[in-house]
mmCIF file of C-alpha atoms in Angstrom:
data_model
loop_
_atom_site.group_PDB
_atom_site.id
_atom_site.type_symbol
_atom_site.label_atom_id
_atom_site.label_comp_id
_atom_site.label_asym_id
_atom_site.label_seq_id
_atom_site.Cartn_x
_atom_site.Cartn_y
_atom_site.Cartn_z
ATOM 1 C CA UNK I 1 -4.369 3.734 27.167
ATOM 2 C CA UNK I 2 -8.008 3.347 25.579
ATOM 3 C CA UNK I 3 -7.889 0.976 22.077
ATOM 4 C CA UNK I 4 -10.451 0.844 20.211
ATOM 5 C CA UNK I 5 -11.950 -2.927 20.410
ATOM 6 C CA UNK I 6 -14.450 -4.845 17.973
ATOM 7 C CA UNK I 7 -16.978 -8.311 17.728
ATOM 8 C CA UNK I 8 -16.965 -7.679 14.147
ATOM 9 C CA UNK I 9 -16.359 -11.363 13.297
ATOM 10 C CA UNK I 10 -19.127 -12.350 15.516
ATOM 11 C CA UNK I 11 -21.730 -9.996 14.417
ATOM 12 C CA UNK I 12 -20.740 -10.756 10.498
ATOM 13 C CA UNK I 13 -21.262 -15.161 11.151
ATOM 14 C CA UNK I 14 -24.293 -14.277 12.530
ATOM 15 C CA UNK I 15 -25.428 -12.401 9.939
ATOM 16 C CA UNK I 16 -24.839 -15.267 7.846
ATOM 17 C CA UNK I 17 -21.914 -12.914 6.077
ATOM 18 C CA UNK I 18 -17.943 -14.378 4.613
ATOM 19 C CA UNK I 19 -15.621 -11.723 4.739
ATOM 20 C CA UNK I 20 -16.064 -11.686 1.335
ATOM 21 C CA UNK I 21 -19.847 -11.182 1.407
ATOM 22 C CA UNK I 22 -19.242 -7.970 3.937
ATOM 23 C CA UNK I 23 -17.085 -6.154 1.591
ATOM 24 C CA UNK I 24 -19.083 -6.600 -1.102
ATOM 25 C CA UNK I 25 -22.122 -5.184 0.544
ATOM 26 C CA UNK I 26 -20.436 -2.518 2.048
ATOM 27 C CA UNK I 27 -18.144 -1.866 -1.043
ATOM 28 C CA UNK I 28 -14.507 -2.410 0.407
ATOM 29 C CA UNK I 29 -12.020 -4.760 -0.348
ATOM 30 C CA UNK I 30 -11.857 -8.153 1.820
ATOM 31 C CA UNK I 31 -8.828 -7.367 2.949
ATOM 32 C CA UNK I 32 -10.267 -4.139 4.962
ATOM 33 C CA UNK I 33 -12.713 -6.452 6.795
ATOM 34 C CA UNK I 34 -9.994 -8.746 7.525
ATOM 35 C CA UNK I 35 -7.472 -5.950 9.291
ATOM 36 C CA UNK I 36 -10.546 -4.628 10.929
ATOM 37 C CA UNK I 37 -11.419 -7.765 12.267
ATOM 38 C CA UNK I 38 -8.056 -8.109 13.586
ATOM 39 C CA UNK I 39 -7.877 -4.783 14.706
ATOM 40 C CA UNK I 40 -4.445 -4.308 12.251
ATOM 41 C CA UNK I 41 -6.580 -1.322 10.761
ATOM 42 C CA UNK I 42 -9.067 1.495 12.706
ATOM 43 C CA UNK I 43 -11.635 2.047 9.949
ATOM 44 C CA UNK I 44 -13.245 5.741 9.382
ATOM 45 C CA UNK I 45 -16.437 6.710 11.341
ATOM 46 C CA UNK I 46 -18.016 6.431 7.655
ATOM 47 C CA UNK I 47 -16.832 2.831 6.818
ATOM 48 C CA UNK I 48 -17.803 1.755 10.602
ATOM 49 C CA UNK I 49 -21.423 3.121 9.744
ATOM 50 C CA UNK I 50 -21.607 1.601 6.835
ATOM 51 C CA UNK I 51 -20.450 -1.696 8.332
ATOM 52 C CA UNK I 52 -22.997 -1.589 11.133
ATOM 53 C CA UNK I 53 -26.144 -0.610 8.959
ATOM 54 C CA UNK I 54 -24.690 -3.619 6.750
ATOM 55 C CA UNK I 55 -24.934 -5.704 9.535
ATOM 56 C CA UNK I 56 -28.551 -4.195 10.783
ATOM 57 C CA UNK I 57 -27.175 -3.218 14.390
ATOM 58 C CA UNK I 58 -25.437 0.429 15.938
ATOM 59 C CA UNK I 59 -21.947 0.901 15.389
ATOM 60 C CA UNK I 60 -21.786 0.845 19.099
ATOM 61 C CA UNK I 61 -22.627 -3.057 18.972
ATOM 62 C CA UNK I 62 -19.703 -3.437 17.192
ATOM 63 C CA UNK I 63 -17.330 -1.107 18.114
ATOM 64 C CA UNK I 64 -16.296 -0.824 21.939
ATOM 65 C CA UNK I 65 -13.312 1.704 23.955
ATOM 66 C CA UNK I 66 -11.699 -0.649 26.345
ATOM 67 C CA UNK I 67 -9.013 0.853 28.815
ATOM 68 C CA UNK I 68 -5.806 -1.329 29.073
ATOM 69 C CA UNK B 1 -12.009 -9.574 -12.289
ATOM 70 C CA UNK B 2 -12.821 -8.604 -8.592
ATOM 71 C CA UNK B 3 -11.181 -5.911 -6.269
ATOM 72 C CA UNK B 4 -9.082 -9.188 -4.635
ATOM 73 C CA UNK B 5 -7.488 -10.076 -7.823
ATOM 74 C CA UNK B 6 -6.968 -6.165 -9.025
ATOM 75 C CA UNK B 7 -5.095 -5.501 -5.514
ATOM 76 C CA UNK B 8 -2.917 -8.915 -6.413
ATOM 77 C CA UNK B 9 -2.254 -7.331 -9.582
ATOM 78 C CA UNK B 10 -1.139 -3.710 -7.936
ATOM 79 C CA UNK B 11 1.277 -5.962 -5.857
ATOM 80 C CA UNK B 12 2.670 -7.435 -8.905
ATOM 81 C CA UNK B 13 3.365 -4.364 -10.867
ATOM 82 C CA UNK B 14 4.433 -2.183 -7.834
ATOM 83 C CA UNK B 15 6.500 -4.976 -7.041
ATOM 84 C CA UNK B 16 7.803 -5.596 -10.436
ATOM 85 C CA UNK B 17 8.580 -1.590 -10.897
ATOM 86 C CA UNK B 18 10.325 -1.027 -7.647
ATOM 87 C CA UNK B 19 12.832 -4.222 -7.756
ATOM 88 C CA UNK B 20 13.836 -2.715 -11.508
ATOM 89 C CA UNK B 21 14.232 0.794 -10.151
ATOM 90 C CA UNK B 22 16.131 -0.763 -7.012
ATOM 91 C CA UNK B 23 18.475 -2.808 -9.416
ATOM 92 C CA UNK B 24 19.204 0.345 -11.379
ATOM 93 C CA UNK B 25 20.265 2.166 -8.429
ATOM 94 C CA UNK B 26 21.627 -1.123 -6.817
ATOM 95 C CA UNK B 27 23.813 -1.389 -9.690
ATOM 96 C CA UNK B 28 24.758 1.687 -10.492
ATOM 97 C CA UNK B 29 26.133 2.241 -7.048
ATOM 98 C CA UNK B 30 27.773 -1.254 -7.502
ATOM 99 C CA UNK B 31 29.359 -0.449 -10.766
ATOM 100 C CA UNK B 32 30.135 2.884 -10.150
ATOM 101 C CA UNK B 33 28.274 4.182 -13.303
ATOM 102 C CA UNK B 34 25.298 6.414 -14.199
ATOM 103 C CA UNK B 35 23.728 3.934 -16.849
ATOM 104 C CA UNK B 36 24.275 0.147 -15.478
ATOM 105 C CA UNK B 37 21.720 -0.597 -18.281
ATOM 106 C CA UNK B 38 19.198 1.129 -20.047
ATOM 107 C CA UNK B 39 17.859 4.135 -18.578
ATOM 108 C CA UNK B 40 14.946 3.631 -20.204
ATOM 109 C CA UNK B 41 13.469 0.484 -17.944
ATOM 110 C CA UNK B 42 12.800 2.019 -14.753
ATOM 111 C CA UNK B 43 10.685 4.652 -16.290
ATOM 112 C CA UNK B 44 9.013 2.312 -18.271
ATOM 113 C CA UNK B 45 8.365 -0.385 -16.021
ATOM 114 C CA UNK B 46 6.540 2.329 -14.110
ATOM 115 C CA UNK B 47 4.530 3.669 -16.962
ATOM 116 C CA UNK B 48 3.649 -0.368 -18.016
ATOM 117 C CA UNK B 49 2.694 -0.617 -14.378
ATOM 118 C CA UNK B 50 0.146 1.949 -14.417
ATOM 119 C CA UNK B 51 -0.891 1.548 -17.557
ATOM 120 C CA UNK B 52 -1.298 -2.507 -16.644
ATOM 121 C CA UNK B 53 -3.051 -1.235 -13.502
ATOM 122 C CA UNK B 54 -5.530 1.522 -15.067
ATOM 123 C CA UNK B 55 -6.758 -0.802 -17.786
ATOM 124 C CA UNK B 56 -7.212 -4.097 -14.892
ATOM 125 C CA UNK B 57 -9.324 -1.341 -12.876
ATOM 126 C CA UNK B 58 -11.431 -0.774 -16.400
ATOM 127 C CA UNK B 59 -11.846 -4.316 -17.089
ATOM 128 C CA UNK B 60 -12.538 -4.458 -13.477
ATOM 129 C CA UNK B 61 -15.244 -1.978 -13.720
ATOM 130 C CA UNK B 62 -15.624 0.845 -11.626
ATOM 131 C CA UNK B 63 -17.107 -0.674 -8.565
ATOM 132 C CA UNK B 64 -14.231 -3.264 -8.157
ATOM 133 C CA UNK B 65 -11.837 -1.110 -8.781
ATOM 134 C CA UNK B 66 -13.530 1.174 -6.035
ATOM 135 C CA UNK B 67 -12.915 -1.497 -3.838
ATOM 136 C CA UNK B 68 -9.469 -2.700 -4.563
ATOM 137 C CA UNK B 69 -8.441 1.196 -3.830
ATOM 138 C CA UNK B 70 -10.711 1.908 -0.531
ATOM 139 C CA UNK B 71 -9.467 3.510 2.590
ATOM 140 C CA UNK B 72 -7.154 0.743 3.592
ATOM 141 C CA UNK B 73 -5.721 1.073 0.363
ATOM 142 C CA UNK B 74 -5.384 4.727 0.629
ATOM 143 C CA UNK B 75 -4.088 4.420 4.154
ATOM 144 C CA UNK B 76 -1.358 1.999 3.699
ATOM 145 C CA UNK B 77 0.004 4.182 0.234
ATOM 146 C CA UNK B 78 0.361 7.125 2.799
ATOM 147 C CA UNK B 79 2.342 4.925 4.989
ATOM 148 C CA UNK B 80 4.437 4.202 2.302
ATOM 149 C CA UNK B 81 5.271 7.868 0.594
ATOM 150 C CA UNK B 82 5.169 9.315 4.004
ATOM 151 C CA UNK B 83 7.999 6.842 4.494
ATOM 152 C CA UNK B 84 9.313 7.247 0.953
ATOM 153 C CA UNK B 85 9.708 11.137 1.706
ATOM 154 C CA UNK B 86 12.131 10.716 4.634
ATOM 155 C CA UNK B 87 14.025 8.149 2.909
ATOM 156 C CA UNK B 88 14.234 10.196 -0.024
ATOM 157 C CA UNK B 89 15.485 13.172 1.987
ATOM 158 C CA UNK B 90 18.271 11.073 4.222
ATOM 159 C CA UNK B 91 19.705 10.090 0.273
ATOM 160 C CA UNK B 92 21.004 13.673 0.079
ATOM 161 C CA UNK B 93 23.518 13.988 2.946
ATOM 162 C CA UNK B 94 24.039 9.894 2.525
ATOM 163 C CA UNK B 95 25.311 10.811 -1.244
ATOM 164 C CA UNK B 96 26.955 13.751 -0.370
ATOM 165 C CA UNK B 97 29.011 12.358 1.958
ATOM 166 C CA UNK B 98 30.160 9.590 -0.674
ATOM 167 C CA UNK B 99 30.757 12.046 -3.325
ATOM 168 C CA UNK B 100 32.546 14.148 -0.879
ATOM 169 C CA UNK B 101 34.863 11.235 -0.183
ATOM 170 C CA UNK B 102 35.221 10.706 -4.478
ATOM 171 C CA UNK B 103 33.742 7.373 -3.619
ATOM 172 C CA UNK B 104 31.453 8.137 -6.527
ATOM 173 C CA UNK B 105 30.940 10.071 -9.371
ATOM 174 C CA UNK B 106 28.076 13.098 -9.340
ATOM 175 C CA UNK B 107 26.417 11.530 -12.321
ATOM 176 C CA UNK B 108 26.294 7.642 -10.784
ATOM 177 C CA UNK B 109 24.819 9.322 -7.817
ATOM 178 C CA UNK B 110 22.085 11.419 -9.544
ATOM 179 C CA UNK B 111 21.059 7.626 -11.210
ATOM 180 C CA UNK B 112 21.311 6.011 -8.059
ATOM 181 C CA UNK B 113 19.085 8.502 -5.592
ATOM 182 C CA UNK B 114 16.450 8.841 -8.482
ATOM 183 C CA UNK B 115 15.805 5.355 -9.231
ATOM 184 C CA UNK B 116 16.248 4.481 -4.815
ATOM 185 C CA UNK B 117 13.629 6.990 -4.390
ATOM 186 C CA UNK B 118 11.466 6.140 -7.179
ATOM 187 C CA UNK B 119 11.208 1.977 -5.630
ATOM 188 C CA UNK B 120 10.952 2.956 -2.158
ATOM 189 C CA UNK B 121 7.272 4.473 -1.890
ATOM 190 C CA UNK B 122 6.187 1.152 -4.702
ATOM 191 C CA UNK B 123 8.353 -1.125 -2.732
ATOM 192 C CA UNK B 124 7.386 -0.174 0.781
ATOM 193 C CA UNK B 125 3.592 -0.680 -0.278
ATOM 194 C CA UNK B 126 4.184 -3.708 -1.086
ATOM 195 C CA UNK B 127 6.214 -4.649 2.461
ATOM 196 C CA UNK B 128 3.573 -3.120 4.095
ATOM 197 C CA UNK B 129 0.277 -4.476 2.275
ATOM 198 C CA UNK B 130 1.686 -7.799 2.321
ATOM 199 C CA UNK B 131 2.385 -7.207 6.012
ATOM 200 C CA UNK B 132 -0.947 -6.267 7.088
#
């Protein structure tokens, strides 16, 4: 079954972004960055967008399909 | 105030609402009675809770409070009244069944289904936000 995968914590420290920081600029709580991070909670194409321009990379660098 | 400290705040009052409108009905059902204390407090505790909630979010200002009710927000609060619903419907044949059996009287159940299914959608948010 495909799951939808992330490097969302890696891309955000190398931005130089807390979880904090990410929300803030991308106007979500920090507890949405935290559940996406830990895949507990699939964001919205819209929210993923807005994380990745956030970020300064495609969505696609951050989100990844991976086949179990 | 910041969108972490307004969602603390929803958990509070949610919280606070739902365990008064469980006691009611826990009560009630305990007792055997339609009015274990005032009817009054679960309807207010729920009006002080959004009325404690709406004026946090305008302290807040309108871009925390955007935050503090985003899409995970939004997502988990359908969990919980999608949950709430089917709850609320299983009370029927649940209470039915005890009145059927004179185990209670019409009026203690009427007191206890409203105020169950009143906490359940606050009190499952809560379960399910602190969860997450």
């Amino acid at each position: 079954m495909a799951e939808l995968h992330n490097t969302l914590k890696a891309h955000r420290t190398d931005k130089g972004f807390t979880q904090a920081s990410l929300a803030e600029a991308v106007g979500v709580s920090r507890k949405s960055i935290n559940t996406i991070e830990n895949r507990v909670f699939t964001p919205s194409t819209l929210l993923a967008l807005q994380i990745a321009r956030a970020l300064e990379c495609s969505v696609h660098d951050i989100f990844y399909v991976k086949d179990d | 105030m910041n969108a972490d400290t307004l969602s603390r705040i929803r958990i509070a009052v949610f919280g606070f609402a739902g365990l008064v409108c469980l006691s009611y009905s826990a009560m009630a059902l305990a007792g055997n009675t339609p009015r274990p204390f005032s009817p009054w407090l679960p309807g207010a505790s729920g009006f002080a809770a959004g009325l404690v909630m709406w004026l946090s979010a305008i302290k807040a200002g309108p871009r925390a409070a955007g935050m503090a009710h985003d899409e995970l927000f939004w997502a988990e609060w359908g969990q919980a009244i999608r949950f709430s619903y089917w709850f609320s419907i299983s009370l029927y044949p649940i209470f039915g069944i005890l009145m059927g059996l004179d185990w209670i009287a019409p009026s203690t159940s009427i007191a206890a289904m409203g105020t169950a299914a009143g906490a359940a959608p606050m009190l499952v948010f809560c379960f399910i936000n602190l969860r997450s």
